[in-house]
Structures are given as structure tokens and as C-alpha cells.
Amino acid sequence: MSLTGRTLLMSGGSRGIGLAIAVAAARRGANVALLAKTDTPDPRLSGTIHTAAAEIEAAGGGALAVVGDVRDEASVEGAVEKAVERFGGIDIVVNNASALAVDGTDTLPMKRFDLMTGIQLRGTYLLTSKALPYLRKGTNPHILSLSPPLNLSPAWLGAHPAYTMAKYGMTLLTLGWAAEYAEHGVAANCLWPETYIATDAVKNILGGDAALERSRSPEIVADAALAILERPAAECSGNTFLDVEVLRDTGVTDLAPYGGTGELEYDIFVDGPTTSPSE
């Protein structure tokens, strides 16, 4: 199912994994509408929503940059309306925006708790619910959330309960939509990286340049995302995928092009390798 002419609405996307997915979709001929907050350059972060839109257009796709907050109902409604007005509809929703804080319960400020639950839970629900009337009329409609499998190991449940709850909440919402809209032909799946990905969040929060050396590039998640979004919605819904699992299903076993110069660090919620040593 080609992405040519289909419209993707994404939360975030100014940088990192979201931008990689947006650019990859644009190379396949998709239109991409971004709802993101980064309007002006920030020395701690790479890129803005405007530089992201320029990259999307340079890759061959149509781009729409909407500055706003995925937690705000008016912002989300405006982004949906502008995407429909510009491109004629919405075929794909990518719930990409997320906040990361891995503090324990006794040290996490409530401001960070509210930010994570606001973006991951409220934002994911808002963006998807407002787009659903158009998804139901879309071409091969998909919801894709960048959220993990539900690993209920005490090690993960106890590591950072607030962040775990916020990310697992995204997954539960997405699996719920897969069931709720199964008869309406709207697919809903989750995607998560097997290893750290070289993003600003990993560098700034999870270990600096040393963490980046143990990370793969965002393109591995982008390639996996496109492989999901190009599957028939009726045949691919209700899954919690790891990027390497998706790529393996498409015949990709050599992951060296995705980088990582040191020993790779498995991502949060991933217990260990999902590929054989020969791969």
C-alpha cells in the first residue's frame, strides 16, 4: 500500500525519530503535517518545526508546520483542520511527541509528572480522537504510536513508575483503538526501538556522547514505521512491534548501516536482544 498522496499527521517531529519518519514518508510521496512546539531555535535541541518542514519538502513530500501544543485541545483541532484543508484528509496519525524523565517517585517533580502524562496520555488521546473521523474515511488508515511493549517485569515497573505509566498508557490506548475500530478498518499499532536511538533525549538525559555511541540511528525506526504503514490496515493491527522485528519480517538482517560504534545499549523496557547472534 503506497504512501504516495497519503497524508500523515504527527505530534512533534521537529527532530529525532519523528523527523526521520516524516522525511522517510516524504521520500515515498506522502504529505506530512506536524504539530510541534519548537518554533525558534533552542541551543539544547536540534532543529525547529520549520527546519523539519523544509527537510520534508526537500525529500519530495508536501509539508505543513503547525506550531502548537498537543496537550491543548484548540491546538490539536486547529492542526487537524489545517491538515484536512491543505491535503484533503488524514490517512495516518503518528503519536510521536513524548517527554522523558526517569526519576524515581521520591525525586520526580510534579511538574515533570504532569508534563509526561499530559503529552503521552492526553496528547495521544487528543490527536487520535480528533483525527479519527477523517481516518475512518482515509486510504489504508493507520494509527502508529511510538510506545513500548507492555513489559511487566518488576525491574521496569520499579525503575521509574511515572515514565513507565505514561508510556504504557500510550500503548494501552493504541491497543484499545485497534479493538474499538477493528470493524471500521482503522489499524492501530505501537513501535519501539530495540536499542537506544541517537536523539537529543538520549544525549541530554540518558548519558551524553557515550550513550550516542551505543545507539542506532533514527532511520532504523523510520524504516520500520514505513514498513508498518504500508501494510494493509485490515491485516496489521493490535501489535506492539520492536523495530528489528519489523525489519526482520521484511528481510533486513544486516543492521550495521544503522550505526552504533560501541556495544549497543538496549532501550528502556527491552530486556535483551531479539535477533540471533548471527544477525
PDB file of C-alpha atoms in Angstrom:
ATOM      1  CA  MET A   1       0.000   0.000   0.000  1.00  0.00           C
ATOM      2  CA  SER A   2       1.918   3.016  -1.284  1.00  0.00           C
ATOM      3  CA  LEU A   3       2.320   6.177   0.777  1.00  0.00           C
ATOM      4  CA  THR A   4       2.079   8.324  -2.360  1.00  0.00           C
ATOM      5  CA  GLY A   5      -0.555  11.004  -1.862  1.00  0.00           C
ATOM      6  CA  ARG A   6      -1.459   9.851   1.643  1.00  0.00           C
ATOM      7  CA  THR A   7      -1.434  12.365   4.494  1.00  0.00           C
ATOM      8  CA  LEU A   8       0.335  11.772   7.779  1.00  0.00           C
ATOM      9  CA  LEU A   9      -0.418  13.867  10.877  1.00  0.00           C
ATOM     10  CA  MET A  10       2.288  13.703  13.550  1.00  0.00           C
ATOM     11  CA  SER A  11       2.775  15.136  17.011  1.00  0.00           C
ATOM     12  CA  GLY A  12       6.285  16.502  17.434  1.00  0.00           C
ATOM     13  CA  GLY A  13       8.613  15.683  14.570  1.00  0.00           C
ATOM     14  CA  SER A  14      10.994  18.632  14.735  1.00  0.00           C
ATOM     15  CA  ARG A  15      13.924  16.270  15.311  1.00  0.00           C
ATOM     16  CA  GLY A  16      14.933  12.732  16.127  1.00  0.00           C
ATOM     17  CA  ILE A  17      12.787   9.708  15.383  1.00  0.00           C
ATOM     18  CA  GLY A  18       9.734  11.748  14.412  1.00  0.00           C
ATOM     19  CA  LEU A  19      11.655  13.759  11.842  1.00  0.00           C
ATOM     20  CA  ALA A  20      13.255  10.597  10.438  1.00  0.00           C
ATOM     21  CA  ILE A  21       9.802   9.047   9.951  1.00  0.00           C
ATOM     22  CA  ALA A  22       8.454  12.231   8.380  1.00  0.00           C
ATOM     23  CA  VAL A  23      11.341  12.537   5.912  1.00  0.00           C
ATOM     24  CA  ALA A  24      11.202   8.848   5.015  1.00  0.00           C
ATOM     25  CA  ALA A  25       7.451   9.114   4.374  1.00  0.00           C
ATOM     26  CA  ALA A  26       8.035  12.203   2.230  1.00  0.00           C
ATOM     27  CA  ARG A  27      10.501  10.246   0.087  1.00  0.00           C
ATOM     28  CA  ARG A  28       7.642   7.810  -0.584  1.00  0.00           C
ATOM     29  CA  GLY A  29       5.408  10.656  -1.719  1.00  0.00           C
ATOM     30  CA  ALA A  30       3.451  11.341   1.474  1.00  0.00           C
ATOM     31  CA  ASN A  31       2.157  14.655   2.749  1.00  0.00           C
ATOM     32  CA  VAL A  32       3.213  15.364   6.344  1.00  0.00           C
ATOM     33  CA  ALA A  33       1.536  17.707   8.821  1.00  0.00           C
ATOM     34  CA  LEU A  34       3.476  18.366  12.025  1.00  0.00           C
ATOM     35  CA  LEU A  35       2.087  19.728  15.288  1.00  0.00           C
ATOM     36  CA  ALA A  36       5.061  20.771  17.424  1.00  0.00           C
ATOM     37  CA  LYS A  37       6.131  23.455  19.895  1.00  0.00           C
ATOM     38  CA  THR A  38       9.676  24.277  18.753  1.00  0.00           C
ATOM     39  CA  ASP A  39       9.105  27.455  16.766  1.00  0.00           C
ATOM     40  CA  THR A  40      12.513  29.065  17.364  1.00  0.00           C
ATOM     41  CA  PRO A  41      15.988  27.523  17.784  1.00  0.00           C
ATOM     42  CA  ASP A  42      16.922  26.136  21.201  1.00  0.00           C
ATOM     43  CA  PRO A  43      20.628  25.576  21.988  1.00  0.00           C
ATOM     44  CA  ARG A  44      19.757  22.317  23.766  1.00  0.00           C
ATOM     45  CA  LEU A  45      17.837  20.902  20.813  1.00  0.00           C
ATOM     46  CA  SER A  46      18.454  20.318  17.115  1.00  0.00           C
ATOM     47  CA  GLY A  47      16.047  21.867  14.645  1.00  0.00           C
ATOM     48  CA  THR A  48      12.653  23.523  14.725  1.00  0.00           C
ATOM     49  CA  ILE A  49       9.305  22.696  13.196  1.00  0.00           C
ATOM     50  CA  HIS A  50      10.230  24.974  10.296  1.00  0.00           C
ATOM     51  CA  THR A  51      13.544  23.274   9.533  1.00  0.00           C
ATOM     52  CA  ALA A  52      11.694  19.954   9.724  1.00  0.00           C
ATOM     53  CA  ALA A  53       9.129  21.136   7.178  1.00  0.00           C
ATOM     54  CA  ALA A  54      11.944  22.240   4.872  1.00  0.00           C
ATOM     55  CA  GLU A  55      13.544  18.773   5.101  1.00  0.00           C
ATOM     56  CA  ILE A  56      10.205  17.125   4.312  1.00  0.00           C
ATOM     57  CA  GLU A  57       9.737  19.276   1.229  1.00  0.00           C
ATOM     58  CA  ALA A  58      13.327  18.663   0.124  1.00  0.00           C
ATOM     59  CA  ALA A  59      12.604  14.925   0.356  1.00  0.00           C
ATOM     60  CA  GLY A  60       9.705  15.313  -2.071  1.00  0.00           C
ATOM     61  CA  GLY A  61       6.689  15.471   0.215  1.00  0.00           C
ATOM     62  CA  GLY A  62       4.139  18.123   0.998  1.00  0.00           C
ATOM     63  CA  ALA A  63       4.735  19.743   4.395  1.00  0.00           C
ATOM     64  CA  LEU A  64       2.547  21.624   6.839  1.00  0.00           C
ATOM     65  CA  ALA A  65       4.064  23.072  10.018  1.00  0.00           C
ATOM     66  CA  VAL A  66       1.571  23.878  12.779  1.00  0.00           C
ATOM     67  CA  VAL A  67       3.040  25.454  15.892  1.00  0.00           C
ATOM     68  CA  GLY A  68       1.091  24.296  18.916  1.00  0.00           C
ATOM     69  CA  ASP A  69       0.819  22.053  21.951  1.00  0.00           C
ATOM     70  CA  VAL A  70      -0.512  18.506  21.611  1.00  0.00           C
ATOM     71  CA  ARG A  71      -1.936  18.826  25.148  1.00  0.00           C
ATOM     72  CA  ASP A  72      -4.134  21.750  24.092  1.00  0.00           C
ATOM     73  CA  GLU A  73      -7.487  20.871  22.518  1.00  0.00           C
ATOM     74  CA  ALA A  74      -7.654  24.024  20.407  1.00  0.00           C
ATOM     75  CA  SER A  75      -4.135  23.420  19.057  1.00  0.00           C
ATOM     76  CA  VAL A  76      -4.991  19.860  18.084  1.00  0.00           C
ATOM     77  CA  GLU A  77      -8.295  20.812  16.490  1.00  0.00           C
ATOM     78  CA  GLY A  78      -6.540  23.526  14.531  1.00  0.00           C
ATOM     79  CA  ALA A  79      -3.853  21.126  13.309  1.00  0.00           C
ATOM     80  CA  VAL A  80      -6.461  18.612  12.163  1.00  0.00           C
ATOM     81  CA  GLU A  81      -8.480  21.289  10.381  1.00  0.00           C
ATOM     82  CA  LYS A  82      -5.405  22.731   8.654  1.00  0.00           C
ATOM     83  CA  ALA A  83      -4.212  19.292   7.542  1.00  0.00           C
ATOM     84  CA  VAL A  84      -7.617  18.486   6.056  1.00  0.00           C
ATOM     85  CA  GLU A  85      -7.877  21.899   4.404  1.00  0.00           C
ATOM     86  CA  ARG A  86      -4.366  21.647   2.927  1.00  0.00           C
ATOM     87  CA  PHE A  87      -4.273  17.994   1.896  1.00  0.00           C
ATOM     88  CA  GLY A  88      -7.912  16.938   1.707  1.00  0.00           C
ATOM     89  CA  GLY A  89      -7.927  14.416   4.537  1.00  0.00           C
ATOM     90  CA  ILE A  90      -5.875  12.393   7.028  1.00  0.00           C
ATOM     91  CA  ASP A  91      -4.796   8.798   6.423  1.00  0.00           C
ATOM     92  CA  ILE A  92      -2.203   8.244   9.164  1.00  0.00           C
ATOM     93  CA  VAL A  93      -1.709   9.522  12.706  1.00  0.00           C
ATOM     94  CA  VAL A  94       1.706   9.139  14.324  1.00  0.00           C
ATOM     95  CA  ASN A  95       1.771   9.727  18.070  1.00  0.00           C
ATOM     96  CA  ASN A  96       5.412  10.698  18.363  1.00  0.00           C
ATOM     97  CA  ALA A  97       5.566  13.514  20.934  1.00  0.00           C
ATOM     98  CA  SER A  98       6.831  12.412  24.330  1.00  0.00           C
ATOM     99  CA  ALA A  99       8.586  13.692  27.436  1.00  0.00           C
ATOM    100  CA  LEU A 100      11.247  11.690  29.268  1.00  0.00           C
ATOM    101  CA  ALA A 101      12.105  11.802  32.960  1.00  0.00           C
ATOM    102  CA  VAL A 102      13.478   8.670  34.597  1.00  0.00           C
ATOM    103  CA  ASP A 103      13.488   9.935  38.191  1.00  0.00           C
ATOM    104  CA  GLY A 104      12.194   7.758  40.997  1.00  0.00           C
ATOM    105  CA  THR A 105       8.965   8.536  42.818  1.00  0.00           C
ATOM    106  CA  ASP A 106      10.613  10.399  45.688  1.00  0.00           C
ATOM    107  CA  THR A 107      12.571  12.754  43.412  1.00  0.00           C
ATOM    108  CA  LEU A 108      10.349  13.370  40.392  1.00  0.00           C
ATOM    109  CA  PRO A 109       8.881  16.902  40.450  1.00  0.00           C
ATOM    110  CA  MET A 110       5.129  17.045  39.880  1.00  0.00           C
ATOM    111  CA  LYS A 111       5.785  19.443  37.009  1.00  0.00           C
ATOM    112  CA  ARG A 112       7.595  16.648  35.161  1.00  0.00           C
ATOM    113  CA  PHE A 113       4.889  14.128  36.087  1.00  0.00           C
ATOM    114  CA  ASP A 114       2.239  16.442  34.670  1.00  0.00           C
ATOM    115  CA  LEU A 115       4.306  17.046  31.527  1.00  0.00           C
ATOM    116  CA  MET A 116       4.727  13.328  30.809  1.00  0.00           C
ATOM    117  CA  THR A 117       1.124  12.396  31.473  1.00  0.00           C
ATOM    118  CA  GLY A 118      -0.075  15.464  29.601  1.00  0.00           C
ATOM    119  CA  ILE A 119       1.923  14.710  26.443  1.00  0.00           C
ATOM    120  CA  GLN A 120       1.922  10.925  26.432  1.00  0.00           C
ATOM    121  CA  LEU A 121      -1.643  10.310  27.625  1.00  0.00           C
ATOM    122  CA  ARG A 122      -3.725  13.416  26.993  1.00  0.00           C
ATOM    123  CA  GLY A 123      -1.818  14.360  23.838  1.00  0.00           C
ATOM    124  CA  THR A 124      -2.006  10.897  22.299  1.00  0.00           C
ATOM    125  CA  TYR A 125      -5.720  10.680  23.071  1.00  0.00           C
ATOM    126  CA  LEU A 126      -6.429  14.185  21.796  1.00  0.00           C
ATOM    127  CA  LEU A 127      -4.606  13.900  18.490  1.00  0.00           C
ATOM    128  CA  THR A 128      -6.030  10.486  17.677  1.00  0.00           C
ATOM    129  CA  SER A 129      -9.597  11.215  18.723  1.00  0.00           C
ATOM    130  CA  LYS A 130      -9.774  14.460  16.751  1.00  0.00           C
ATOM    131  CA  ALA A 131      -8.347  12.800  13.635  1.00  0.00           C
ATOM    132  CA  LEU A 132     -10.475   9.645  13.802  1.00  0.00           C
ATOM    133  CA  PRO A 133     -13.440  10.979  11.796  1.00  0.00           C
ATOM    134  CA  TYR A 134     -11.045  11.573   8.891  1.00  0.00           C
ATOM    135  CA  LEU A 135      -9.076   8.364   9.431  1.00  0.00           C
ATOM    136  CA  ARG A 136     -12.278   6.370   9.048  1.00  0.00           C
ATOM    137  CA  LYS A 137     -12.625   7.874   5.570  1.00  0.00           C
ATOM    138  CA  GLY A 138      -8.899   7.652   4.786  1.00  0.00           C
ATOM    139  CA  THR A 139      -6.875   5.453   2.473  1.00  0.00           C
ATOM    140  CA  ASN A 140      -5.452   2.420   4.304  1.00  0.00           C
ATOM    141  CA  PRO A 141      -5.766   4.293   7.632  1.00  0.00           C
ATOM    142  CA  HIS A 142      -3.223   3.674  10.379  1.00  0.00           C
ATOM    143  CA  ILE A 143      -2.555   4.905  13.899  1.00  0.00           C
ATOM    144  CA  LEU A 144       1.060   4.407  14.961  1.00  0.00           C
ATOM    145  CA  SER A 145       2.231   5.226  18.492  1.00  0.00           C
ATOM    146  CA  LEU A 146       5.882   5.280  19.457  1.00  0.00           C
ATOM    147  CA  SER A 147       5.385   3.328  22.639  1.00  0.00           C
ATOM    148  CA  PRO A 148       6.719   0.070  24.073  1.00  0.00           C
ATOM    149  CA  PRO A 149       5.507  -3.472  24.557  1.00  0.00           C
ATOM    150  CA  LEU A 150       3.886  -3.964  27.964  1.00  0.00           C
ATOM    151  CA  ASN A 151       6.813  -5.487  29.833  1.00  0.00           C
ATOM    152  CA  LEU A 152       5.529  -6.066  33.376  1.00  0.00           C
ATOM    153  CA  SER A 153       8.872  -7.112  34.797  1.00  0.00           C
ATOM    154  CA  PRO A 154       9.312  -5.630  38.293  1.00  0.00           C
ATOM    155  CA  ALA A 155      12.643  -4.270  37.097  1.00  0.00           C
ATOM    156  CA  TRP A 156      10.854  -1.920  34.695  1.00  0.00           C
ATOM    157  CA  LEU A 157       7.799  -1.266  36.841  1.00  0.00           C
ATOM    158  CA  GLY A 158      10.033  -0.155  39.679  1.00  0.00           C
ATOM    159  CA  ALA A 159      12.672   1.726  37.733  1.00  0.00           C
ATOM    160  CA  HIS A 160      10.692   4.902  37.031  1.00  0.00           C
ATOM    161  CA  PRO A 161       6.955   4.327  37.677  1.00  0.00           C
ATOM    162  CA  ALA A 162       5.772   7.680  36.353  1.00  0.00           C
ATOM    163  CA  TYR A 163       7.526   7.416  32.990  1.00  0.00           C
ATOM    164  CA  THR A 164       6.558   3.753  32.716  1.00  0.00           C
ATOM    165  CA  MET A 165       2.909   4.562  33.348  1.00  0.00           C
ATOM    166  CA  ALA A 166       2.917   7.380  30.791  1.00  0.00           C
ATOM    167  CA  LYS A 167       4.483   5.249  28.033  1.00  0.00           C
ATOM    168  CA  TYR A 168       2.443   2.143  28.826  1.00  0.00           C
ATOM    169  CA  GLY A 169      -0.639   4.355  28.767  1.00  0.00           C
ATOM    170  CA  MET A 170       0.118   5.241  25.151  1.00  0.00           C
ATOM    171  CA  THR A 171       0.347   1.535  24.368  1.00  0.00           C
ATOM    172  CA  LEU A 172      -2.917   0.703  26.142  1.00  0.00           C
ATOM    173  CA  LEU A 173      -4.746   3.482  24.307  1.00  0.00           C
ATOM    174  CA  THR A 174      -3.407   2.269  20.968  1.00  0.00           C
ATOM    175  CA  LEU A 175      -4.328  -1.363  21.604  1.00  0.00           C
ATOM    176  CA  GLY A 176      -7.733  -0.138  22.693  1.00  0.00           C
ATOM    177  CA  TRP A 177      -8.227   1.682  19.400  1.00  0.00           C
ATOM    178  CA  ALA A 178      -7.177  -1.422  17.497  1.00  0.00           C
ATOM    179  CA  ALA A 179     -10.067  -3.270  19.118  1.00  0.00           C
ATOM    180  CA  GLU A 180     -12.534  -0.376  19.064  1.00  0.00           C
ATOM    181  CA  TYR A 181     -12.065   0.390  15.366  1.00  0.00           C
ATOM    182  CA  ALA A 182     -11.366  -3.088  14.010  1.00  0.00           C
ATOM    183  CA  GLU A 183     -14.706  -3.152  12.198  1.00  0.00           C
ATOM    184  CA  HIS A 184     -14.073   0.314  10.755  1.00  0.00           C
ATOM    185  CA  GLY A 185     -10.846  -0.632   9.002  1.00  0.00           C
ATOM    186  CA  VAL A 186      -8.540   1.611  11.064  1.00  0.00           C
ATOM    187  CA  ALA A 187      -5.308  -0.114  12.108  1.00  0.00           C
ATOM    188  CA  ALA A 188      -3.558   0.810  15.353  1.00  0.00           C
ATOM    189  CA  ASN A 189      -0.071  -0.385  16.275  1.00  0.00           C
ATOM    190  CA  CYS A 190       2.844   0.523  18.542  1.00  0.00           C
ATOM    191  CA  LEU A 191       6.511   0.711  17.584  1.00  0.00           C
ATOM    192  CA  TRP A 192       9.541   0.832  19.881  1.00  0.00           C
ATOM    193  CA  PRO A 193      13.303   0.652  19.267  1.00  0.00           C
ATOM    194  CA  GLU A 194      15.256  -2.366  20.432  1.00  0.00           C
ATOM    195  CA  THR A 195      18.242  -0.179  21.358  1.00  0.00           C
ATOM    196  CA  TYR A 196      18.914   3.404  22.288  1.00  0.00           C
ATOM    197  CA  ILE A 197      18.434   5.760  19.334  1.00  0.00           C
ATOM    198  CA  ALA A 198      20.792   8.691  18.736  1.00  0.00           C
ATOM    199  CA  THR A 199      18.476  11.548  19.697  1.00  0.00           C
ATOM    200  CA  ASP A 200      18.719  14.695  21.795  1.00  0.00           C
ATOM    201  CA  ALA A 201      16.788  12.969  24.605  1.00  0.00           C
ATOM    202  CA  VAL A 202      19.297  10.123  24.804  1.00  0.00           C
ATOM    203  CA  LYS A 203      22.219  12.544  24.785  1.00  0.00           C
ATOM    204  CA  ASN A 204      20.753  15.041  27.251  1.00  0.00           C
ATOM    205  CA  ILE A 205      19.112  12.627  29.710  1.00  0.00           C
ATOM    206  CA  LEU A 206      20.460   9.103  29.300  1.00  0.00           C
ATOM    207  CA  GLY A 207      24.204   9.512  29.043  1.00  0.00           C
ATOM    208  CA  GLY A 208      25.694  12.162  26.774  1.00  0.00           C
ATOM    209  CA  ASP A 209      28.011  11.354  23.867  1.00  0.00           C
ATOM    210  CA  ALA A 210      28.829   7.950  25.378  1.00  0.00           C
ATOM    211  CA  ALA A 211      25.165   6.971  25.103  1.00  0.00           C
ATOM    212  CA  LEU A 212      25.064   8.116  21.474  1.00  0.00           C
ATOM    213  CA  GLU A 213      27.945   5.766  20.670  1.00  0.00           C
ATOM    214  CA  ARG A 214      25.808   2.880  21.976  1.00  0.00           C
ATOM    215  CA  SER A 215      22.817   3.950  19.900  1.00  0.00           C
ATOM    216  CA  ARG A 216      21.485   3.197  16.438  1.00  0.00           C
ATOM    217  CA  SER A 217      20.339   5.983  14.117  1.00  0.00           C
ATOM    218  CA  PRO A 218      16.715   7.162  13.972  1.00  0.00           C
ATOM    219  CA  GLU A 219      16.463   5.779  10.442  1.00  0.00           C
ATOM    220  CA  ILE A 220      16.052   2.239  11.786  1.00  0.00           C
ATOM    221  CA  VAL A 221      12.779   3.233  13.441  1.00  0.00           C
ATOM    222  CA  ALA A 222      11.732   5.207  10.362  1.00  0.00           C
ATOM    223  CA  ASP A 223      12.251   2.230   8.074  1.00  0.00           C
ATOM    224  CA  ALA A 224      10.272   0.012  10.429  1.00  0.00           C
ATOM    225  CA  ALA A 225       7.487   2.600  10.669  1.00  0.00           C
ATOM    226  CA  LEU A 226       7.103   2.783   6.904  1.00  0.00           C
ATOM    227  CA  ALA A 227       7.006  -0.991   6.676  1.00  0.00           C
ATOM    228  CA  ILE A 228       4.055  -0.979   9.090  1.00  0.00           C
ATOM    229  CA  LEU A 229       2.228   1.929   7.451  1.00  0.00           C
ATOM    230  CA  GLU A 230       2.454   0.318   4.022  1.00  0.00           C
ATOM    231  CA  ARG A 231       0.821  -2.903   5.230  1.00  0.00           C
ATOM    232  CA  PRO A 232      -2.925  -3.318   4.631  1.00  0.00           C
ATOM    233  CA  ALA A 233      -4.736  -1.961   7.685  1.00  0.00           C
ATOM    234  CA  ALA A 234      -7.038  -4.987   7.805  1.00  0.00           C
ATOM    235  CA  GLU A 235      -4.048  -7.301   8.158  1.00  0.00           C
ATOM    236  CA  CYS A 236      -1.882  -5.377  10.607  1.00  0.00           C
ATOM    237  CA  SER A 237      -3.432  -4.042  13.798  1.00  0.00           C
ATOM    238  CA  GLY A 238      -3.160  -4.503  17.541  1.00  0.00           C
ATOM    239  CA  ASN A 239       0.591  -5.135  17.614  1.00  0.00           C
ATOM    240  CA  THR A 240       3.426  -3.870  19.810  1.00  0.00           C
ATOM    241  CA  PHE A 241       6.414  -4.087  17.480  1.00  0.00           C
ATOM    242  CA  LEU A 242      10.129  -3.656  18.027  1.00  0.00           C
ATOM    243  CA  ASP A 243      11.895  -2.040  15.083  1.00  0.00           C
ATOM    244  CA  VAL A 244      14.191  -5.011  14.472  1.00  0.00           C
ATOM    245  CA  GLU A 245      11.249  -7.425  14.395  1.00  0.00           C
ATOM    246  CA  VAL A 246       9.551  -5.425  11.661  1.00  0.00           C
ATOM    247  CA  LEU A 247      12.722  -5.181   9.601  1.00  0.00           C
ATOM    248  CA  ARG A 248      13.444  -8.865  10.010  1.00  0.00           C
ATOM    249  CA  ASP A 249       9.971  -9.623   8.636  1.00  0.00           C
ATOM    250  CA  THR A 250      10.851  -7.574   5.537  1.00  0.00           C
ATOM    251  CA  GLY A 251      14.089  -9.496   5.046  1.00  0.00           C
ATOM    252  CA  VAL A 252      16.524  -6.994   6.591  1.00  0.00           C
ATOM    253  CA  THR A 253      19.047  -8.733   8.831  1.00  0.00           C
ATOM    254  CA  ASP A 254      22.156  -6.535   8.401  1.00  0.00           C
ATOM    255  CA  LEU A 255      21.665  -3.679  10.854  1.00  0.00           C
ATOM    256  CA  ALA A 256      25.200  -2.316  10.572  1.00  0.00           C
ATOM    257  CA  PRO A 257      24.121   0.615   8.343  1.00  0.00           C
ATOM    258  CA  TYR A 258      22.100   1.955  11.275  1.00  0.00           C
ATOM    259  CA  GLY A 259      25.256   2.680  13.259  1.00  0.00           C
ATOM    260  CA  GLY A 260      26.342   2.308  16.843  1.00  0.00           C
ATOM    261  CA  THR A 261      30.117   2.220  17.231  1.00  0.00           C
ATOM    262  CA  GLY A 262      30.205   0.775  20.747  1.00  0.00           C
ATOM    263  CA  GLU A 263      28.350  -2.040  22.472  1.00  0.00           C
ATOM    264  CA  LEU A 264      24.690  -1.290  21.864  1.00  0.00           C
ATOM    265  CA  GLU A 265      22.518  -0.287  24.816  1.00  0.00           C
ATOM    266  CA  TYR A 266      19.117  -1.953  24.898  1.00  0.00           C
ATOM    267  CA  ASP A 267      16.333   0.547  25.235  1.00  0.00           C
ATOM    268  CA  ILE A 268      14.107   1.097  28.233  1.00  0.00           C
ATOM    269  CA  PHE A 269      11.548  -1.757  28.565  1.00  0.00           C
ATOM    270  CA  VAL A 270      13.644  -4.111  26.382  1.00  0.00           C
ATOM    271  CA  ASP A 271      15.208  -6.998  28.307  1.00  0.00           C
ATOM    272  CA  GLY A 272      17.693  -8.158  25.698  1.00  0.00           C
ATOM    273  CA  PRO A 273      18.365  -8.983  22.062  1.00  0.00           C
ATOM    274  CA  THR A 274      15.550 -10.019  19.786  1.00  0.00           C
ATOM    275  CA  THR A 275      17.871 -11.146  16.972  1.00  0.00           C
ATOM    276  CA  SER A 276      20.114 -14.161  16.811  1.00  0.00           C
ATOM    277  CA  PRO A 277      23.894 -13.727  17.218  1.00  0.00           C
ATOM    278  CA  SER A 278      24.366 -14.410  13.512  1.00  0.00           C
ATOM    279  CA  GLU A 279      22.248 -11.384  12.692  1.00  0.00           C
TER     280      GLU A 279
END
